[in-house]
PDB file of C-alpha atoms in Angstrom:
ATOM      1  CA  GLU A   1      42.475 -16.381  14.783  1.00  0.00           C
ATOM      2  CA  LEU A   2      42.494 -12.579  15.212  1.00  0.00           C
ATOM      3  CA  GLU A   3      38.697 -12.500  15.187  1.00  0.00           C
ATOM      4  CA  LYS A   4      38.622 -15.146  17.935  1.00  0.00           C
ATOM      5  CA  CYS A   5      41.023 -13.000  19.956  1.00  0.00           C
ATOM      6  CA  ARG A   6      38.661 -10.054  19.660  1.00  0.00           C
ATOM      7  CA  LYS A   7      35.931 -12.105  21.379  1.00  0.00           C
ATOM      8  CA  PRO A   8      37.621 -13.533  24.469  1.00  0.00           C
ATOM      9  CA  SER A   9      35.728 -16.012  26.607  1.00  0.00           C
ATOM     10  CA  GLY A  10      37.636 -14.880  29.682  1.00  0.00           C
ATOM     11  CA  ASP A  11      38.359 -18.500  30.600  1.00  0.00           C
ATOM     12  CA  SER A  12      42.128 -18.394  30.306  1.00  0.00           C
ATOM     13  CA  CYS A  13      45.120 -16.270  31.187  1.00  0.00           C
ATOM     14  CA  GLN A  14      46.775 -17.595  28.018  1.00  0.00           C
ATOM     15  CA  TRP A  15      44.739 -15.025  26.030  1.00  0.00           C
ATOM     16  CA  TYR A  16      47.231 -12.307  26.958  1.00  0.00           C
ATOM     17  CA  ARG A  17      50.084 -14.284  25.394  1.00  0.00           C
ATOM     18  CA  ASP A  18      48.206 -15.840  22.471  1.00  0.00           C
ATOM     19  CA  CYS A  19      46.327 -12.700  21.486  1.00  0.00           C
ATOM     20  CA  VAL A  20      47.541  -9.399  22.923  1.00  0.00           C
ATOM     21  CA  ASN A  21      51.233 -10.243  22.861  1.00  0.00           C
ATOM     22  CA  LYS A  22      51.059 -12.047  19.517  1.00  0.00           C
ATOM     23  CA  PHE A  23      49.027  -9.482  17.575  1.00  0.00           C
ATOM     24  CA  ASN A  24      50.545  -6.409  19.228  1.00  0.00           C
ATOM     25  CA  ASN A  25      54.050  -7.822  18.978  1.00  0.00           C
ATOM     26  CA  LYS A  26      55.735  -4.427  18.570  1.00  0.00           C
ATOM     27  CA  CYS A  27      54.957  -3.991  22.274  1.00  0.00           C
ATOM     28  CA  ALA A  28      56.562  -7.278  23.338  1.00  0.00           C
ATOM     29  CA  ASN A  29      59.879  -5.738  24.381  1.00  0.00           C
ATOM     30  CA  ALA A  30      58.745  -2.153  24.890  1.00  0.00           C
ATOM     31  CA  LYS A  31      59.227  -0.483  28.266  1.00  0.00           C
ATOM     32  CA  ASP A  32      55.471   0.092  28.446  1.00  0.00           C
ATOM     33  CA  GLU A  33      54.545  -3.500  27.536  1.00  0.00           C
ATOM     34  CA  TYR A  34      51.347  -4.731  29.226  1.00  0.00           C
ATOM     35  CA  ALA A  35      50.269  -8.172  27.986  1.00  0.00           C
ATOM     36  CA  LEU A  36      52.774 -10.354  29.816  1.00  0.00           C
ATOM     37  CA  SER A  37      54.178  -8.107  32.538  1.00  0.00           C
ATOM     38  CA  TYR A  38      50.755  -7.100  33.859  1.00  0.00           C
ATOM     39  CA  GLY A  39      47.819  -8.840  32.175  1.00  0.00           C
ATOM     40  CA  GLU A  40      49.081 -12.397  32.196  1.00  0.00           C
ATOM     41  CA  LYS A  41      51.061 -11.931  35.413  1.00  0.00           C
ATOM     42  CA  TYR A  42      48.075 -10.799  37.510  1.00  0.00           C
ATOM     43  CA  CYS A  43      45.709 -13.215  35.833  1.00  0.00           C
ATOM     44  CA  GLU A  44      48.069 -16.054  36.782  1.00  0.00           C
ATOM     45  CA  LYS A  45      48.391 -14.754  40.354  1.00  0.00           C
ATOM     46  CA  PHE A  46      44.608 -14.972  40.729  1.00  0.00           C
ATOM     47  CA  ARG A  47      44.511 -18.397  39.044  1.00  0.00           C
ATOM     48  CA  VAL A  48      47.116 -19.799  41.433  1.00  0.00           C
ATOM     49  CA  SER A  49      45.360 -18.389  44.522  1.00  0.00           C
ATOM     50  CA  TYR A  50      41.816 -19.139  43.252  1.00  0.00           C
ATOM     51  CA  SER A  51      41.116 -21.945  45.753  1.00  0.00           C
ATOM     52  CA  GLN A  52      41.905 -19.610  48.669  1.00  0.00           C
ATOM     53  CA  PHE A  53      38.856 -17.480  47.837  1.00  0.00           C
ATOM     54  CA  SER A  54      35.213 -18.043  48.747  1.00  0.00           C
ATOM     55  CA  PRO A  55      32.809 -19.185  45.990  1.00  0.00           C
ATOM     56  CA  GLN A  56      31.452 -15.616  45.766  1.00  0.00           C
ATOM     57  CA  ALA A  57      34.966 -14.193  45.351  1.00  0.00           C
ATOM     58  CA  GLN A  58      35.772 -16.890  42.775  1.00  0.00           C
ATOM     59  CA  GLN A  59      32.770 -15.740  40.738  1.00  0.00           C
ATOM     60  CA  TRP A  60      34.080 -12.182  41.042  1.00  0.00           C
ATOM     61  CA  ILE A  61      37.532 -13.283  39.787  1.00  0.00           C
ATOM     62  CA  ASP A  62      35.928 -15.016  36.785  1.00  0.00           C
ATOM     63  CA  LYS A  63      33.843 -11.931  35.941  1.00  0.00           C
ATOM     64  CA  VAL A  64      36.818  -9.591  36.256  1.00  0.00           C
ATOM     65  CA  ARG A  65      39.050 -11.782  34.077  1.00  0.00           C
ATOM     66  CA  LYS A  66      36.425 -11.763  31.339  1.00  0.00           C
ATOM     67  CA  CYS A  67      35.712  -8.042  31.693  1.00  0.00           C
ATOM     68  CA  LEU A  68      39.385  -7.041  31.515  1.00  0.00           C
ATOM     69  CA  GLN A  69      39.937  -9.167  28.429  1.00  0.00           C
ATOM     70  CA  GLN A  70      36.800  -7.856  26.721  1.00  0.00           C
ATOM     71  CA  GLU A  71      37.838  -4.263  27.408  1.00  0.00           C
ATOM     72  CA  LEU A  72      41.214  -4.867  25.778  1.00  0.00           C
ATOM     73  CA  ALA A  73      39.969  -7.074  22.916  1.00  0.00           C
ATOM     74  CA  PRO A  74      39.080  -4.266  20.443  1.00  0.00           C
ATOM     75  CA  TYR A  75      42.729  -3.177  20.500  1.00  0.00           C
ATOM     76  CA  VAL A  76      44.200  -6.597  19.718  1.00  0.00           C
ATOM     77  CA  GLY A  77      45.998  -6.305  16.397  1.00  0.00           C
ATOM     78  CA  SER A  78      45.324  -2.575  16.134  1.00  0.00           C
ATOM     79  CA  GLU A  79      47.832   0.179  15.467  1.00  0.00           C
ATOM     80  CA  ILE A  80      47.547   1.503  19.018  1.00  0.00           C
ATOM     81  CA  PHE A  81      50.774   2.650  20.659  1.00  0.00           C
ATOM     82  CA  CYS A  82      52.091   0.423  23.441  1.00  0.00           C
ATOM     83  CA  GLY A  83      51.642   3.073  26.129  1.00  0.00           C
ATOM     84  CA  GLN A  84      48.076   3.677  25.002  1.00  0.00           C
ATOM     85  CA  LEU A  85      47.335  -0.047  25.113  1.00  0.00           C
ATOM     86  CA  ARG A  86      48.670  -0.203  28.660  1.00  0.00           C
ATOM     87  CA  ASP A  87      46.634   2.884  29.639  1.00  0.00           C
ATOM     88  CA  VAL A  88      43.435   1.363  28.220  1.00  0.00           C
ATOM     89  CA  ALA A  89      44.128  -1.811  30.178  1.00  0.00           C
ATOM     90  CA  PHE A  90      44.918   0.009  33.428  1.00  0.00           C
ATOM     91  CA  ASP A  91      41.914   2.306  33.038  1.00  0.00           C
ATOM     92  CA  SER A  92      39.566  -0.660  32.673  1.00  0.00           C
ATOM     93  CA  HIS A  93      40.473  -2.158  36.053  1.00  0.00           C
ATOM     94  CA  LYS A  94      38.394   0.138  38.246  1.00  0.00           C
ATOM     95  CA  ASP A  95      35.157  -0.391  36.316  1.00  0.00           C
ATOM     96  CA  CYS A  96      35.745  -4.119  35.897  1.00  0.00           C
ATOM     97  CA  TYR A  97      36.473  -4.541  39.615  1.00  0.00           C
ATOM     98  CA  ILE A  98      33.509  -2.430  40.754  1.00  0.00           C
ATOM     99  CA  ASN A  99      30.978  -3.613  38.139  1.00  0.00           C
ATOM    100  CA  SER A 100      31.872  -7.237  38.864  1.00  0.00           C
ATOM    101  CA  GLY A 101      30.935  -6.692  42.514  1.00  0.00           C
ATOM    102  CA  LEU A 102      34.149  -6.078  44.465  1.00  0.00           C
ATOM    103  CA  CYS A 103      32.361  -3.882  46.998  1.00  0.00           C
ATOM    104  CA  LYS A 104      29.814  -6.641  47.621  1.00  0.00           C
ATOM    105  CA  LEU A 105      32.490  -9.095  48.692  1.00  0.00           C
ATOM    106  CA  LYS A 106      33.195  -9.506  52.381  1.00  0.00           C
ATOM    107  CA  PHE A 107      35.913  -7.183  53.587  1.00  0.00           C
ATOM    108  CA  GLU A 108      38.276 -10.125  54.185  1.00  0.00           C
ATOM    109  CA  GLU A 109      37.861 -11.169  50.544  1.00  0.00           C
ATOM    110  CA  GLN A 110      38.539  -7.620  49.358  1.00  0.00           C
ATOM    111  CA  GLU A 111      41.737  -7.630  51.397  1.00  0.00           C
ATOM    112  CA  LYS A 112      42.759 -10.903  49.731  1.00  0.00           C
ATOM    113  CA  VAL A 113      42.076  -9.411  46.285  1.00  0.00           C
ATOM    114  CA  LEU A 114      44.222  -6.371  46.965  1.00  0.00           C
ATOM    115  CA  GLY A 115      46.844  -8.625  48.535  1.00  0.00           C
ATOM    116  CA  VAL A 116      47.099 -10.657  45.326  1.00  0.00           C
ATOM    117  CA  VAL A 117      47.394  -7.496  43.252  1.00  0.00           C
ATOM    118  CA  LYS A 118      50.039  -6.016  45.536  1.00  0.00           C
ATOM    119  CA  SER A 119      51.995  -9.301  45.748  1.00  0.00           C
ATOM    120  CA  ALA A 120      52.649  -9.201  42.024  1.00  0.00           C
ATOM    121  CA  PHE A 121      54.465  -5.880  42.164  1.00  0.00           C
ATOM    122  CA  ASN A 122      58.138  -5.841  41.532  1.00  0.00           C
ATOM    123  CA  PRO A 123      59.730  -2.862  43.310  1.00  0.00           C
ATOM    124  CA  LYS A 124      62.216  -2.678  40.431  1.00  0.00           C
ATOM    125  CA  SER A 125      59.453  -2.351  37.827  1.00  0.00           C
ATOM    126  CA  GLY A 126      59.436   1.404  38.141  1.00  0.00           C
ATOM    127  CA  SER A 127      56.676   3.894  38.517  1.00  0.00           C
ATOM    128  CA  ALA A 128      54.071   2.189  36.305  1.00  0.00           C
ATOM    129  CA  GLY A 129      53.273  -0.417  38.952  1.00  0.00           C
ATOM    130  CA  ALA A 130      53.091   2.152  41.741  1.00  0.00           C
ATOM    131  CA  THR A 131      50.961   4.445  39.606  1.00  0.00           C
ATOM    132  CA  PHE A 132      48.586   1.573  38.843  1.00  0.00           C
ATOM    133  CA  TRP A 133      48.361   0.542  42.519  1.00  0.00           C
ATOM    134  CA  ASN A 134      47.759   4.114  43.719  1.00  0.00           C
ATOM    135  CA  ALA A 135      45.115   4.769  41.066  1.00  0.00           C
ATOM    136  CA  LEU A 136      43.336   1.484  41.746  1.00  0.00           C
ATOM    137  CA  THR A 137      43.187   1.853  45.520  1.00  0.00           C
ATOM    138  CA  ALA A 138      42.227   5.535  45.290  1.00  0.00           C
ATOM    139  CA  ALA A 139      39.386   4.695  42.914  1.00  0.00           C
ATOM    140  CA  LEU A 140      38.118   1.675  44.818  1.00  0.00           C
ATOM    141  CA  SER A 141      38.232   3.093  48.334  1.00  0.00           C
ATOM    142  CA  PRO A 142      35.546   5.792  48.039  1.00  0.00           C
ATOM    143  CA  THR A 143      33.297   3.599  45.911  1.00  0.00           C
ATOM    144  CA  CYS A 144      33.372   0.634  48.277  1.00  0.00           C
ATOM    145  CA  ILE A 145      33.237   2.794  51.404  1.00  0.00           C
ATOM    146  CA  GLY A 146      30.138   4.520  50.027  1.00  0.00           C
ATOM    147  CA  GLN A 147      28.501   1.148  49.418  1.00  0.00           C
ATOM    148  CA  TRP A 148      29.485  -0.149  52.871  1.00  0.00           C
ATOM    149  CA  ILE A 149      28.051   2.932  54.561  1.00  0.00           C
ATOM    150  CA  GLY A 150      24.863   2.717  52.508  1.00  0.00           C
ATOM    151  CA  SER A 151      24.501  -0.954  53.373  1.00  0.00           C
ATOM    152  CA  ALA A 152      25.175  -0.349  57.078  1.00  0.00           C
ATOM    153  CA  VAL A 153      22.622   2.484  57.175  1.00  0.00           C
ATOM    154  CA  ALA A 154      20.061   0.306  55.386  1.00  0.00           C
ATOM    155  CA  ASP A 155      20.680  -2.544  57.854  1.00  0.00           C
ATOM    156  CA  LYS A 156      20.352  -0.184  60.822  1.00  0.00           C
ATOM    157  CA  PHE A 157      17.153   1.254  59.369  1.00  0.00           C
ATOM    158  CA  LYS A 158      15.725  -2.280  59.043  1.00  0.00           C
ATOM    159  CA  ASP A 159      16.613  -2.910  62.704  1.00  0.00           C
ATOM    160  CA  ILE A 160      14.858   0.284  63.790  1.00  0.00           C
ATOM    161  CA  VAL A 161      11.770  -0.157  61.633  1.00  0.00           C
ATOM    162  CA  GLY A 162      11.549  -3.816  62.422  1.00  0.00           C
TER     163      GLY A 162
END
């Protein structure tokens, strides 16, 4: 079962409970717990709102879910400290979001994505949620803006050249 958990298909949000939470159970009640309070929570938020996204954004959601789980999988059942596990998970978001094509989504879809992420925050959850949100938006903004500008310049160039 542990070996299966180390090779997630990315098809289910249940992986966070059945694998990360189960095999890293010392983190279950820790203040820096990740599996249920972040991983499963956000995964479920995207699952519930899935039909509100375009087919392209749905593909992005599927890719991100798989990427995030694969990034965390090597640490399932390891002796990693809870805070380190959470840091690994948080740190993987930027690359998973960008490499799965967030910047290629229409701006309206990007707003929906960030809206889902922000909607899951509990103001009482402390600084970890705010830190995650600030780091994610700070990392995504310049990357996507750079791609938008590059795309706009390329489109304008095509218009000029004909």
